[in-house]
């Protein structure tokens, strides 16, 4: 039989995809909707990525409520404060949060800092940093973006040298500090454990 013959046989087979959510997933969607109705005001209509003042305070409070449900980092293993949630329930949760324009002050901690620490960090670092992310107590920030490089690390011009146990920034300047109430120029220094401490300057 030729390859064409095999293709013809395969093409003749009918493949039906079922895109419906399962009963369990639909029930979970109902749970999320009910939670959001009680947690987000009906007149909430703010950009979740542009929060200041009262909206930032509300966002932090809302993130704590998410944390009480284990929904800040739902896919993370339970030992790290997650739910070990499957893909489709993650889709359901993400959809409903997006429909409600729900804020989330744990964004950078969940998407960047936390996974890096879970995969590459030692046990001491995991115990020190991970609980604060999933509880909503600690807000992680991204402070390395530059005007001519954006967040492309390969093009950053800022340089640091080791000074004893620390790194000292010698040249360059960051343009903004992501996931904070105000965006200002930042300066940073790193300890020997590579924990970055950011000091904002007006």
CSV table of N, CA and C in Angstrom, one decimal, residues 23-39 68-71 83 85 89 92-93 96:
chain,number,residue,atom,x,y,z
A,23,UNK,N,-19.1,17.7,33.8
A,23,UNK,CA,-20.0,18.1,34.9
A,23,UNK,C,-19.3,18.7,36.0
A,24,UNK,N,-18.1,18.1,36.4
A,24,UNK,CA,-17.3,18.6,37.5
A,24,UNK,C,-16.8,20.0,37.2
A,25,UNK,N,-16.3,20.2,35.9
A,25,UNK,CA,-15.8,21.5,35.5
A,25,UNK,C,-16.9,22.6,35.5
A,26,UNK,N,-18.1,22.2,35.1
A,26,UNK,CA,-19.2,23.2,35.1
A,26,UNK,C,-19.5,23.6,36.5
A,27,UNK,N,-19.5,22.6,37.4
A,27,UNK,CA,-19.8,22.8,38.8
A,27,UNK,C,-18.8,23.8,39.4
A,28,UNK,N,-17.5,23.6,39.0
A,28,UNK,CA,-16.4,24.4,39.5
A,28,UNK,C,-16.6,25.9,39.0
A,29,UNK,N,-17.1,26.0,37.8
A,29,UNK,CA,-17.3,27.3,37.2
A,29,UNK,C,-18.4,28.0,38.0
A,30,UNK,N,-19.4,27.3,38.4
A,30,UNK,CA,-20.5,27.9,39.3
A,30,UNK,C,-19.9,28.3,40.6
A,31,UNK,N,-19.0,27.6,41.2
A,31,UNK,CA,-18.4,27.9,42.4
A,31,UNK,C,-17.6,29.2,42.3
A,32,UNK,N,-16.8,29.3,41.2
A,32,UNK,CA,-16.0,30.5,40.9
A,32,UNK,C,-16.9,31.8,40.7
A,33,UNK,N,-18.0,31.6,39.9
A,33,UNK,CA,-18.9,32.7,39.7
A,33,UNK,C,-19.5,33.2,41.0
A,34,UNK,N,-19.9,32.3,41.9
A,34,UNK,CA,-20.5,32.7,43.1
A,34,UNK,C,-19.5,33.4,44.0
A,35,UNK,N,-18.3,32.9,44.0
A,35,UNK,CA,-17.2,33.6,44.8
A,35,UNK,C,-17.0,35.0,44.3
A,36,UNK,N,-16.9,35.2,43.0
A,36,UNK,CA,-16.6,36.5,42.4
A,36,UNK,C,-17.8,37.5,42.6
A,37,UNK,N,-19.0,37.0,42.6
A,37,UNK,CA,-20.2,37.9,42.9
A,37,UNK,C,-20.1,38.5,44.3
A,38,UNK,N,-19.5,37.7,45.2
A,38,UNK,CA,-19.4,38.2,46.6
A,38,UNK,C,-18.1,39.0,46.8
A,39,UNK,N,-17.1,38.9,45.9
A,39,UNK,CA,-15.8,39.4,46.2
A,39,UNK,C,-15.5,40.7,45.4
A,68,UNK,N,-7.3,32.5,50.1
A,68,UNK,CA,-8.1,31.7,51.1
A,68,UNK,C,-8.7,30.5,50.4
A,69,UNK,N,-8.9,30.6,49.1
A,69,UNK,CA,-9.5,29.5,48.3
A,69,UNK,C,-8.4,28.6,47.6
A,70,UNK,N,-7.1,29.0,47.8
A,70,UNK,CA,-6.0,28.3,47.2
A,70,UNK,C,-6.0,28.5,45.7
A,71,UNK,N,-6.5,29.7,45.2
A,71,UNK,CA,-6.6,30.0,43.8
A,71,UNK,C,-5.5,31.0,43.3
A,83,UNK,N,-3.2,24.0,44.5
A,83,UNK,CA,-4.2,23.0,44.6
A,83,UNK,C,-3.9,21.8,43.7
A,85,UNK,N,-4.2,21.8,40.6
A,85,UNK,CA,-5.4,21.8,39.8
A,85,UNK,C,-5.1,21.4,38.4
A,89,UNK,N,-9.7,22.9,34.7
A,89,UNK,CA,-10.2,23.8,35.8
A,89,UNK,C,-9.4,25.1,35.9
A,92,UNK,N,-11.1,27.3,33.3
A,92,UNK,CA,-12.3,27.8,33.9
A,92,UNK,C,-12.0,29.0,34.8
A,93,UNK,N,-11.1,28.8,35.7
A,93,UNK,CA,-10.8,29.8,36.7
A,93,UNK,C,-10.3,31.1,36.0
A,96,UNK,N,-13.1,33.0,34.1
A,96,UNK,CA,-14.0,33.8,35.0
A,96,UNK,C,-13.3,35.0,35.6
